[in-house]
Each structure stands twice: as structure tokens, then as C-alpha cells.
Amino acid sequence: MDNSRVINIAILGAGHIAAAMAEAVNGIKDKVKPYAVASRTLQKAQDFADKWGFEKAYGSYEELAQDDNVDLIYIATPHSEHYKNALLCIEHGRNLLVEKAFCANTKQTLEVINKSREKGTFLAEAMWTRYEPSRQILKDIIDSGKIGEAHYLETDFGITGRGIERLEKPELCGGALLDLGIYSLTMALMYLGTDIEKVKTGCNYNEHGVDLDNETIITYKNKNMAKIKSSFGVEKYSNYCKVVGDKGVLYFEEINVPRWYEIYDVDGNLKERVDLPIMVNGYEYEVLECRDAILNGKKEATSIDLDETVRMMKWMDSLRNQWGMLYPWETAEDINLDTEDVWGKGVYFDKEDVWDRSNTTSFLEVYDTATGEVETLATFEKVIEAPNWSHDGKFLVYNSEGHVYKYDLASGESTLIETEGLCTINNDHVLSSDDSRISVSDETQDGRSRIYTVGIDDGVVELITPEAPSYLHGITPDDKTYCYCAERGGEYDVYARDKDGQEVRLTTAPGLNDGCEYDTKGEYIYFNSVRTGLMQAWRMKADGTCQEQLTSDNKFNTWFPHISPDGSKIVMISYYKGDLWPGDHVPNKMVELRLMNSDCSDLKTVVTLFGGQGTINVNSWSPDSTKFAYVRYRKNV
């Protein structure tokens, strides 16, 4: 076989994606020749051929399929047309490179593959990301240990695609999944693999019944996780992948055709930025690999063989089956595949609605650190959350159903604290040093959290943070400075502000930084951060300097490190790795309350319970540092 031969390339379809391929073909004319193009009208095909230098123009796909001088046809029609276009070309003995997604579903895909094998033609999927050099470069970085042990992968691919028919219409296999989500799924497949334990997924529909946006969380058997999203309804374009390890973060944008990557350390410092190689526009690599395969008598591509194409179609069918999303010509049986056949033995879909808190019983409890005894103070047939212990030791404060309540420890009675119209108070609240005021996070104004301070006796409300969202966690002992988690510019970080001052950003590390509170001297802030892959407990000086990691667990996501008043002990809530995304703190999970000395020694589990969100969100130590309060839950049938 003459490996130097220039082969004839044809393009079936003359739209936007066809133009991108034509640009690539023209950039490698020492290897391939822009030979022919076909459209449904001759004029459109001729205009395309004239613009991009193709020798022949055909006004029908049939004419192109019959041309024996074509060495490889690239199918560039909408997803809904790939199946019949591919079968037409294979019937005439043509070699094919079919644009992703390969077909509408697995059933169509297998029929096309079987037909190609019967005819002995070359067949490959044009998933250009698989062929680009960046694929192996990025994989090598993850495998090299540059970011430590990789725990999590996160992708988001969103475009403003309203009004684009191929995205909007079900008859064109519209929706975000086949067009954009396939890239996000490919990131998980390439960089975390296939040893999967469970999958959780959901979508929102547009008015025509296709997925406007979707999200899927894949949990692996080693408890690594991938969180992947795609949407064509966003206002702001997004296209990135982030792989988080325990020593740093690998970040790159344009997941379909990465042009550069960045590596950050755990404090958010940029350590390395490298441009990735590209010859023309990225499409050239798939063409060159198909050319070499054809000249060497191969029937599949190496970078993505047909088994991998089938795997990806099965993944997407399985997700659509969970959503109940069918294309007009499909029946439910077309995409109702066996879950273990799709994802692997033992894999299941996680359908638990953790946020369903109806029919929940709450138990307000206290743990004695000296004796190890647990005392149940009260039982509530509703959700209560986040007890604070008063500085005089006489009462607890908790929130429930958008309000805050004072629980008297002597009488066991609860009384509502008036809050002057604040009626969506969440589980972020802290008492002043003299117990006369309570500062809260409330969402009444516009559904976004702001911080207010309220007089416990007079109910007088004062706004602290006009910026939103802001979630309170701590106040200095002199009641002058607040620390809180806030989202600014898409990042959640720890901020501080004096009552009448400007807010100051204290953390800049990638990922969520949350759960911040001062020690009783106001010298240090304790917080939690996801910067090393799993959520861990951290500490820094009150000005944001000297940030140090306190826990380094490979089993837990640890939240809300609460320092005791005497500064000797820290209590934390820990979720099991793989039960949830590290940046989440959801309810209705088995969790552990863990206790350690402030020098990080003697770390141990003291209570295992059904809880999570609301169990111990804010500092609940007794003033003598011997006990802490928390909430346990029970879901009633």
C-alpha cells in the first residue's frame, strides 16, 4: 500500500460543520484532496465547492454515493439523518467518517456498523476530540501525579442555542445531549474510565420536549466522581473541564478542541500554562487517521473504535431513558437498555430524592465529650436545623420553616423570634457575644441570601450585606466583623467585612470555600475547602494568610469545622466519599460527627447518624466547651 498517496475526500452536506471540515481538508492538501461535495440542491453544493476548492458538486446524496473515485465520505448532516445517509453510502461501498453523534440511538448505530462489516468498508465516528494530540497530553498529566491523586472531574458545555432548529426540534434529534453532552461524557470516559458504581441524572425540557439542559453525576467504584453538564439555553457561553486532585487542579477550556491547559496548586496559584498543538482547526487529525487506516487496509479508527462508539450511544440512550425523552420515530423499547449492559455489572441509577424532606422527624440532641453520652432534648415532627448554643448557656437557637426559634434548656419550650418580615431564614445564623442579637442569612428579598442582624427581644432588623448571595457563618468576639461564604463572579469564597465596611475576599483557591467561623479570640478562621479534591477542614489567620489544611482524609468529605470556645477541640460533620459531590452538603445521608483536638490529634468518630444539611451547620458548642448540640433526622414512610 502506497502510504504517500493523496486520497479523495468528499463531504455529504454543506452546512456549518461541513465548512469546518473543508477548512481542515484544505490545510492538509499534501495528504488529501478536496474532491467532491453533495447537498440537496446543486446550487448550494456548487457554491460550497467554489468557496472551498472542491472539484465536483452533486445536487443529491445518491450521486455522491455512486462516485467510485471517492476514497472517504464525511457525513455532515443533522443527527437525525446520519442513519439513512450512512446506509446509503455503505450500500455503494463507500468508506465513511460519520459526524458525532454517530446516530440517533444504539439500535441505528448497530445496524450501520453491521452493514459496514458486511460490505467490508471503513467506518469511523468523527468525534474529533478523540483524535487530537491534546487527548493524550492531558491524560499523561493526570497519570503523572502532577495534581496528585485525581478524585473528581467536572465539565460544563453550554451555548446560547435558542432558535437553532437542529437543537430545538425533536425530529432533528435536538437537545443538548447529542450535540454538546457527548463531549462532557467523553471527558469522563477518557480521563476517569468505565469502572462505574452508580449514575444519577436529570434534565429540563424545552417547549418541544428535548433536553434544554442536563446534568449527570457518575460515581466510580473507587469513589471518584464525574459531574457533567450541557445546555443550549445559557446566556453566557461555557466550555471547560476541571480535574481535581489532592495536590492541585488541571483546568482547560474548549473541551471539544482544547487549545491550552493550566495547572493550579491547592491554594489557587497558577503553576503552569501550556498551549496545546493544533495544525489547522482540529478536524484534520481525524481525517489523517482515517486516511492512514484506509491506506493500510484497516476497517476502523484506532483513536475511537466502533465498540467505543457503541458504548457512548448506549450511555446516551440510557440517560434519555431515565429522562423519558424519545425522538418522534422511537418507541420506549428502542432506548430501554439493560443498565448493566450499558454501564457495567452492578451499576445502578441513583433515584433518591435527597431533598424531599416531607414527613421528617427531627431530634435535637447533645453530645457530652467527657462521657460520650448522647441526650435527646426534644423531638419535632418537622425539619429543624442548625442549633446555636447561647453564651450564657441557657438556651439554644434553631431555624425551621424560614424562621428562627429560641429553645429554653430549663423548660424545654420553643418560642418564635420576631424578625420583622424576614421569613426565609436558612441554617446560617450566629448569636452576638451578649446573646442580645442574632445574625441570620435570609432569602426573602429576591430569593438570594443576604445577611441581617436581628434583636432577639425587639425584632429590629439591620441589613449587613447588600451583596448577594452571602451566607453567614461567623462573627468576631467583639461583634464587629462578619465572615461568610459568598458567590462573586461565579466563585464561592470566604469573605469578611466590618459592620459598616467593605467586604474583603480571604480565599482565592479553586472550588468552593465555605463554612467559615472565628475562634473565640478572633485570631483564626476555621473553614472547609474542596481545593484538594475532597472537602476538607482548613484554618487561616483572620486576614486570610497562613492557610493550612487540618484534615486529609481519602474516605470523607468534611464540612463545618467548629472550634470549641476554649480552643481545644474541633467537631465536624463528614459525608462518605462517593455519596455526593464534594461541593454539596445535602440532607438525608448517613454521616459521621467527628471530633479532634485543635492540634489535629486524636481524630475520631463520636456519632454516626442520619443527617447532613442542617445537622450542625453553625457552631453549637456549649460555653464551657464540654458539649455540642446537633440535629438527627428520621424519614417517615
Tab-separated table of N, CA and C in Angstrom, residues 276-402:
chain	number	residue	atom	x	y	z
A	276	LEU	N	-1.585	23.942	23.592
A	276	LEU	CA	-1.664	22.603	23.017
A	276	LEU	C	-1.549	22.662	21.496
A	277	PRO	N	-0.962	21.645	20.881
A	277	PRO	CA	-0.706	21.689	19.435
A	277	PRO	C	-1.983	21.577	18.606
A	278	ILE	N	-1.991	22.291	17.513
A	278	ILE	CA	-3.087	22.188	16.555
A	278	ILE	C	-2.561	22.652	15.199
A	279	MET	N	-2.900	21.935	14.130
A	279	MET	CA	-2.381	22.266	12.806
A	279	MET	C	-3.270	23.267	12.080
A	280	VAL	N	-4.556	22.948	11.996
A	280	VAL	CA	-5.489	23.807	11.248
A	280	VAL	C	-6.592	24.277	12.186
A	281	ASN	N	-7.575	23.405	12.419
A	281	ASN	CA	-8.669	23.750	13.330
A	281	ASN	C	-9.098	22.587	14.214
A	282	GLY	N	-8.399	21.457	14.120
A	282	GLY	CA	-8.700	20.291	14.939
A	282	GLY	C	-9.335	19.138	14.200
A	283	TYR	N	-10.045	19.423	13.109
A	283	TYR	CA	-10.698	18.366	12.343
A	283	TYR	C	-9.696	17.548	11.523
A	284	GLU	N	-8.540	18.126	11.265
A	284	GLU	CA	-7.560	17.471	10.397
A	284	GLU	C	-7.058	16.144	10.954
A	285	TYR	N	-7.015	16.029	12.295
A	285	TYR	CA	-6.450	14.812	12.890
A	285	TYR	C	-7.307	13.587	12.606
A	286	GLU	N	-8.626	13.738	12.621
A	286	GLU	CA	-9.482	12.594	12.328
A	286	GLU	C	-9.375	12.196	10.862
A	287	VAL	N	-9.237	13.189	9.997
A	287	VAL	CA	-9.095	12.890	8.569
A	287	VAL	C	-7.789	12.145	8.307
A	288	LEU	N	-6.704	12.613	8.925
A	288	LEU	CA	-5.402	11.977	8.707
A	288	LEU	C	-5.385	10.546	9.236
A	289	GLU	N	-6.009	10.309	10.382
A	289	GLU	CA	-6.026	8.942	10.912
A	289	GLU	C	-6.870	8.028	10.030
A	290	CYS	N	-7.995	8.533	9.540
A	290	CYS	CA	-8.832	7.719	8.640
A	290	CYS	C	-8.087	7.429	7.340
A	291	ARG	N	-7.379	8.416	6.820
A	291	ARG	CA	-6.586	8.211	5.602
A	291	ARG	C	-5.573	7.090	5.802
A	292	ASP	N	-4.814	7.167	6.895
A	292	ASP	CA	-3.783	6.156	7.138
A	292	ASP	C	-4.412	4.774	7.313
A	293	ALA	N	-5.568	4.728	8.007
A	293	ALA	CA	-6.239	3.446	8.203
A	293	ALA	C	-6.675	2.842	6.876
A	294	ILE	N	-7.246	3.660	6.018
A	294	ILE	CA	-7.720	3.179	4.713
A	294	ILE	C	-6.554	2.681	3.862
A	295	LEU	N	-5.457	3.452	3.850
A	295	LEU	CA	-4.298	3.059	3.038
A	295	LEU	C	-3.645	1.787	3.551
A	296	ASN	N	-3.853	1.489	4.839
A	296	ASN	CA	-3.261	0.283	5.421
A	296	ASN	C	-4.269	-0.842	5.591
A	297	GLY	N	-5.431	-0.704	4.953
A	297	GLY	CA	-6.401	-1.781	4.917
A	297	GLY	C	-7.199	-1.983	6.192
A	298	LYS	N	-7.185	-1.010	7.109
A	298	LYS	CA	-7.945	-1.135	8.355
A	298	LYS	C	-9.402	-0.742	8.123
A	299	LYS	N	-10.288	-1.270	8.943
A	299	LYS	CA	-11.721	-1.000	8.795
A	299	LYS	C	-12.278	-0.113	9.909
A	300	GLU	N	-11.446	0.219	10.909
A	300	GLU	CA	-11.867	1.095	11.993
A	300	GLU	C	-10.723	2.034	12.353
A	301	ALA	N	-11.057	3.107	13.029
A	301	ALA	CA	-10.041	4.020	13.540
A	301	ALA	C	-9.472	3.466	14.845
A	302	THR	N	-8.271	3.905	15.181
A	302	THR	CA	-7.644	3.469	16.431
A	302	THR	C	-8.079	4.333	17.606
A	303	SER	N	-8.184	5.643	17.395
A	303	SER	CA	-8.473	6.566	18.492
A	303	SER	C	-9.868	6.387	19.059
A	304	ILE	N	-10.809	5.958	18.237
A	304	ILE	CA	-12.145	5.615	18.710
A	304	ILE	C	-12.675	4.493	17.830
A	305	ASP	N	-12.544	3.264	18.328
A	305	ASP	CA	-13.041	2.145	17.547
A	305	ASP	C	-14.563	2.072	17.662
A	306	LEU	N	-15.153	1.167	16.917
A	306	LEU	CA	-16.615	1.113	16.850
A	306	LEU	C	-17.236	0.623	18.151
A	307	ASP	N	-16.509	-0.159	18.917
A	307	ASP	CA	-17.025	-0.561	20.224
A	307	ASP	C	-17.205	0.652	21.128
A	308	GLU	N	-16.280	1.607	21.058
A	308	GLU	CA	-16.398	2.820	21.857
A	308	GLU	C	-17.548	3.694	21.364
A	309	THR	N	-17.756	3.719	20.068
A	309	THR	CA	-18.909	4.436	19.524
A	309	THR	C	-20.210	3.845	20.069
A	310	VAL	N	-20.293	2.531	20.095
A	310	VAL	CA	-21.486	1.860	20.635
A	310	VAL	C	-21.632	2.166	22.121
A	311	ARG	N	-20.526	2.134	22.860
A	311	ARG	CA	-20.587	2.423	24.292
A	311	ARG	C	-21.185	3.809	24.539
A	312	MET	N	-20.724	4.808	23.793
A	312	MET	CA	-21.216	6.167	24.008
A	312	MET	C	-22.688	6.298	23.629
A	313	MET	N	-23.108	5.622	22.555
A	313	MET	CA	-24.522	5.655	22.183
A	313	MET	C	-25.369	4.989	23.269
A	314	LYS	N	-24.882	3.908	23.844
A	314	LYS	CA	-25.612	3.246	24.933
A	314	LYS	C	-25.726	4.166	26.144
A	315	TRP	N	-24.633	4.848	26.483
A	315	TRP	CA	-24.681	5.789	27.607
A	315	TRP	C	-25.772	6.829	27.371
A	316	MET	N	-25.784	7.397	26.167
A	316	MET	CA	-26.754	8.468	25.888
A	316	MET	C	-28.178	7.931	25.824
A	317	ASP	N	-28.371	6.751	25.256
A	317	ASP	CA	-29.705	6.128	25.270
A	317	ASP	C	-30.189	5.905	26.692
A	318	SER	N	-29.282	5.411	27.543
A	318	SER	CA	-29.643	5.113	28.920
A	318	SER	C	-30.045	6.379	29.680
A	319	LEU	N	-29.340	7.477	29.428
A	319	LEU	CA	-29.704	8.746	30.066
A	319	LEU	C	-31.061	9.222	29.571
A	320	ARG	N	-31.278	9.157	28.268
A	320	ARG	CA	-32.582	9.584	27.728
A	320	ARG	C	-33.705	8.708	28.260
A	321	ASN	N	-33.426	7.428	28.449
A	321	ASN	CA	-34.434	6.537	29.004
A	321	ASN	C	-34.819	6.977	30.415
A	322	GLN	N	-33.830	7.401	31.201
A	322	GLN	CA	-34.119	7.892	32.551
A	322	GLN	C	-34.951	9.173	32.508
A	323	TRP	N	-34.696	10.006	31.509
A	323	TRP	CA	-35.441	11.270	31.382
A	323	TRP	C	-36.821	11.066	30.761
A	324	GLY	N	-37.002	9.929	30.060
A	324	GLY	CA	-38.249	9.721	29.325
A	324	GLY	C	-38.313	10.536	28.047
A	325	MET	N	-37.157	10.743	27.407
A	325	MET	CA	-37.091	11.594	26.214
A	325	MET	C	-36.906	10.744	24.959
A	326	LEU	N	-37.929	10.727	24.115
A	326	LEU	CA	-37.915	9.964	22.874
A	326	LEU	C	-37.936	10.907	21.673
A	327	TYR	N	-37.304	10.457	20.579
A	327	TYR	CA	-37.460	11.148	19.306
A	327	TYR	C	-38.723	10.614	18.624
A	328	PRO	N	-39.303	11.364	17.691
A	328	PRO	CA	-40.644	11.030	17.179
A	328	PRO	C	-40.796	9.619	16.620
A	329	TRP	N	-39.740	9.052	16.034
A	329	TRP	CA	-39.847	7.731	15.418
A	329	TRP	C	-39.508	6.592	16.380
A	330	GLU	N	-39.143	6.914	17.601
A	330	GLU	CA	-38.725	5.901	18.558
A	330	GLU	C	-39.886	5.399	19.412
A	331	THR	N	-39.710	4.192	19.933
A	331	THR	CA	-40.572	3.689	20.993
A	331	THR	C	-39.722	3.573	22.264
A	332	ALA	N	-40.369	3.393	23.376
A	332	ALA	CA	-39.646	3.279	24.641
A	332	ALA	C	-38.661	2.114	24.612
A	333	GLU	N	-39.012	1.041	23.902
A	333	GLU	CA	-38.135	-0.134	23.854
A	333	GLU	C	-36.838	0.143	23.114
A	334	ASP	N	-36.840	1.121	22.219
A	334	ASP	CA	-35.629	1.436	21.455
A	334	ASP	C	-34.477	1.878	22.345
A	335	ILE	N	-34.781	2.540	23.458
A	335	ILE	CA	-33.705	3.044	24.326
A	335	ILE	C	-33.774	2.454	25.737
A	336	ASN	N	-34.636	1.464	25.943
A	336	ASN	CA	-34.766	0.827	27.251
A	336	ASN	C	-33.768	-0.327	27.337
A	337	LEU	N	-32.486	0.027	27.524
A	337	LEU	CA	-31.420	-0.955	27.529
A	337	LEU	C	-31.187	-1.477	28.941
A	338	ASP	N	-30.612	-2.662	29.023
A	338	ASP	CA	-30.257	-3.233	30.319
A	338	ASP	C	-29.148	-2.386	30.951
A	339	THR	N	-29.376	-1.911	32.154
A	339	THR	CA	-28.441	-0.978	32.795
A	339	THR	C	-27.049	-1.573	32.932
A	340	GLU	N	-26.946	-2.836	33.331
A	340	GLU	CA	-25.638	-3.455	33.499
A	340	GLU	C	-24.933	-3.644	32.168
A	341	ASP	N	-25.688	-3.874	31.101
A	341	ASP	CA	-25.094	-3.981	29.769
A	341	ASP	C	-24.516	-2.639	29.326
A	342	VAL	N	-25.135	-1.559	29.747
A	342	VAL	CA	-24.689	-0.220	29.354
A	342	VAL	C	-23.500	0.240	30.192
A	343	TRP	N	-23.635	0.155	31.517
A	343	TRP	CA	-22.677	0.791	32.424
A	343	TRP	C	-21.736	-0.186	33.109
A	344	GLY	N	-22.080	-1.462	33.149
A	344	GLY	CA	-21.229	-2.448	33.797
A	344	GLY	C	-21.969	-3.205	34.878
A	345	LYS	N	-21.408	-4.329	35.283
A	345	LYS	CA	-22.061	-5.219	36.254
A	345	LYS	C	-22.231	-4.509	37.590
A	346	GLY	N	-23.441	-4.569	38.113
A	346	GLY	CA	-23.726	-3.998	39.420
A	346	GLY	C	-24.045	-2.521	39.421
A	347	VAL	N	-23.935	-1.855	38.284
A	347	VAL	CA	-24.194	-0.411	38.226
A	347	VAL	C	-25.693	-0.158	38.310
A	348	TYR	N	-26.074	0.899	38.993
A	348	TYR	CA	-27.478	1.227	39.134
A	348	TYR	C	-27.668	2.735	39.041
A	349	PHE	N	-28.901	3.140	38.772
A	349	PHE	CA	-29.255	4.555	38.755
A	349	PHE	C	-29.711	4.977	40.145
A	350	ASP	N	-29.099	6.031	40.639
A	350	ASP	CA	-29.455	6.576	41.947
A	350	ASP	C	-30.633	7.519	41.756
A	351	LYS	N	-31.802	7.109	42.218
A	351	LYS	CA	-33.015	7.905	42.040
A	351	LYS	C	-33.493	8.542	43.336
A	352	GLU	N	-32.657	8.470	44.374
A	352	GLU	CA	-33.054	9.031	45.658
A	352	GLU	C	-33.200	10.544	45.565
A	353	ASP	N	-34.329	11.044	45.983
A	353	ASP	CA	-34.536	12.489	46.045
A	353	ASP	C	-34.143	12.954	47.437
A	354	VAL	N	-32.866	13.309	47.608
A	354	VAL	CA	-32.384	13.634	48.947
A	354	VAL	C	-33.021	14.893	49.504
A	355	TRP	N	-33.567	15.734	48.626
A	355	TRP	CA	-34.134	16.992	49.106
A	355	TRP	C	-35.601	16.881	49.483
A	356	ASP	N	-36.171	15.690	49.356
A	356	ASP	CA	-37.546	15.502	49.814
A	356	ASP	C	-37.528	15.377	51.337
A	357	ARG	N	-37.893	16.453	52.023
A	357	ARG	CA	-37.823	16.459	53.483
A	357	ARG	C	-39.217	16.437	54.111
A	358	SER	N	-40.206	16.057	53.318
A	358	SER	CA	-41.551	15.884	53.877
A	358	SER	C	-41.562	14.657	54.782
A	359	ASN	N	-42.468	14.643	55.736
A	359	ASN	CA	-42.603	13.520	56.674
A	359	ASN	C	-41.295	13.207	57.401
A	360	THR	N	-40.593	14.277	57.801
A	360	THR	CA	-39.319	14.110	58.501
A	360	THR	C	-39.484	14.444	59.986
A	361	THR	N	-38.937	13.601	60.827
A	361	THR	CA	-38.869	13.867	62.256
A	361	THR	C	-37.456	14.331	62.610
A	362	SER	N	-37.350	15.386	63.429
A	362	SER	CA	-36.061	15.933	63.845
A	362	SER	C	-35.859	15.692	65.328
A	363	PHE	N	-34.631	15.312	65.686
A	363	PHE	CA	-34.272	15.097	67.082
A	363	PHE	C	-33.167	16.081	67.458
A	364	LEU	N	-33.445	16.959	68.391
A	364	LEU	CA	-32.448	17.894	68.893
A	364	LEU	C	-31.653	17.191	69.990
A	365	GLU	N	-30.342	17.001	69.751
A	365	GLU	CA	-29.542	16.181	70.654
A	365	GLU	C	-28.274	16.909	71.091
A	366	VAL	N	-27.698	16.428	72.182
A	366	VAL	CA	-26.469	16.992	72.735
A	366	VAL	C	-25.492	15.851	72.998
A	367	TYR	N	-24.227	16.061	72.603
A	367	TYR	CA	-23.180	15.072	72.861
A	367	TYR	C	-22.240	15.610	73.929
A	368	ASP	N	-21.965	14.789	74.952
A	368	ASP	CA	-21.065	15.145	76.043
A	368	ASP	C	-19.687	14.572	75.727
A	369	THR	N	-18.703	15.451	75.534
A	369	THR	CA	-17.373	14.995	75.110
A	369	THR	C	-16.620	14.275	76.224
A	370	ALA	N	-17.005	14.495	77.455
A	370	ALA	CA	-16.319	13.833	78.572
A	370	ALA	C	-16.807	12.411	78.768
A	371	THR	N	-18.112	12.215	78.698
A	371	THR	CA	-18.693	10.893	78.970
A	371	THR	C	-19.026	10.102	77.728
A	372	GLY	N	-19.152	10.790	76.568
A	372	GLY	CA	-19.568	10.113	75.336
A	372	GLY	C	-21.051	9.841	75.281
A	373	GLU	N	-21.818	10.419	76.200
A	373	GLU	CA	-23.256	10.187	76.244
A	373	GLU	C	-24.004	11.161	75.335
A	374	VAL	N	-25.099	10.672	74.761
A	374	VAL	CA	-25.975	11.478	73.915
A	374	VAL	C	-27.295	11.694	74.641
A	375	GLU	N	-27.752	12.938	74.697
A	375	GLU	CA	-29.036	13.271	75.316
A	375	GLU	C	-29.963	13.863	74.255
A	376	THR	N	-31.154	13.316	74.130
A	376	THR	CA	-32.159	13.881	73.237
A	376	THR	C	-32.977	14.901	74.014
A	377	LEU	N	-32.877	16.172	73.584
A	377	LEU	CA	-33.586	17.238	74.290
A	377	LEU	C	-35.042	17.340	73.867
A	378	ALA	N	-35.302	17.173	72.558
A	378	ALA	CA	-36.672	17.364	72.063
A	378	ALA	C	-36.832	16.665	70.723
A	379	THR	N	-38.078	16.342	70.404
A	379	THR	CA	-38.435	15.736	69.128
A	379	THR	C	-39.438	16.635	68.429
A	380	PHE	N	-39.232	16.855	67.121
A	380	PHE	CA	-40.102	17.735	66.334
A	380	PHE	C	-40.594	16.968	65.118
A	381	GLU	N	-41.879	17.046	64.835
A	381	GLU	CA	-42.446	16.395	63.650
A	381	GLU	C	-42.368	17.347	62.460
A	382	LYS	N	-41.210	17.899	62.250
A	382	LYS	CA	-40.901	18.789	61.130
A	382	LYS	C	-39.386	18.919	61.078
A	383	VAL	N	-38.891	19.615	60.082
A	383	VAL	CA	-37.444	19.818	59.957
A	383	VAL	C	-37.029	21.026	60.788
A	384	ILE	N	-36.106	20.809	61.737
A	384	ILE	CA	-35.424	21.917	62.387
A	384	ILE	C	-33.942	21.773	62.054
A	385	GLU	N	-33.197	22.879	62.146
A	385	GLU	CA	-31.806	22.841	61.710
A	385	GLU	C	-30.919	23.713	62.592
A	386	ALA	N	-29.630	23.358	62.601
A	386	ALA	CA	-28.512	24.217	62.980
A	386	ALA	C	-28.644	24.891	64.339
A	387	PRO	N	-28.563	24.140	65.428
A	387	PRO	CA	-28.643	24.786	66.746
A	387	PRO	C	-27.405	25.638	67.061
A	388	ASN	N	-27.626	26.828	67.633
A	388	ASN	CA	-26.582	27.639	68.268
A	388	ASN	C	-26.766	27.539	69.777
A	389	TRP	N	-25.683	27.488	70.514
A	389	TRP	CA	-25.764	27.481	71.969
A	389	TRP	C	-25.489	28.894	72.471
A	390	SER	N	-26.339	29.411	73.333
A	390	SER	CA	-26.153	30.777	73.841
A	390	SER	C	-24.895	30.865	74.698
A	391	HIS	N	-24.339	32.079	74.764
A	391	HIS	CA	-23.112	32.271	75.529
A	391	HIS	C	-23.343	32.163	77.039
A	392	ASP	N	-24.596	32.391	77.480
A	392	ASP	CA	-24.892	32.227	78.908
A	392	ASP	C	-25.288	30.787	79.251
A	393	GLY	N	-25.380	29.933	78.222
A	393	GLY	CA	-25.660	28.518	78.443
A	393	GLY	C	-27.097	28.183	78.729
A	394	LYS	N	-28.014	29.154	78.573
A	394	LYS	CA	-29.393	28.928	78.989
A	394	LYS	C	-30.328	28.499	77.857
A	395	PHE	N	-29.969	28.748	76.611
A	395	PHE	CA	-30.895	28.386	75.535
A	395	PHE	C	-30.123	28.039	74.270
A	396	LEU	N	-30.854	27.391	73.359
A	396	LEU	CA	-30.371	27.115	72.012
A	396	LEU	C	-31.237	27.889	71.029
A	397	VAL	N	-30.680	28.203	69.861
A	397	VAL	CA	-31.441	28.810	68.772
A	397	VAL	C	-31.376	27.857	67.580
A	398	TYR	N	-32.497	27.638	66.920
A	398	TYR	CA	-32.519	26.823	65.707
A	398	TYR	C	-33.432	27.477	64.688
A	399	ASN	N	-33.319	27.051	63.435
A	399	ASN	CA	-34.227	27.555	62.397
A	399	ASN	C	-35.163	26.446	61.939
A	400	SER	N	-36.347	26.838	61.492
A	400	SER	CA	-37.330	25.890	60.969
A	400	SER	C	-38.342	26.643	60.123
A	401	GLU	N	-38.592	26.130	58.918
A	401	GLU	CA	-39.627	26.655	58.026
A	401	GLU	C	-39.485	28.159	57.812
A	402	GLY	N	-38.245	28.625	57.679
A	402	GLY	CA	-37.982	30.014	57.333
A	402	GLY	C	-37.903	30.973	58.505
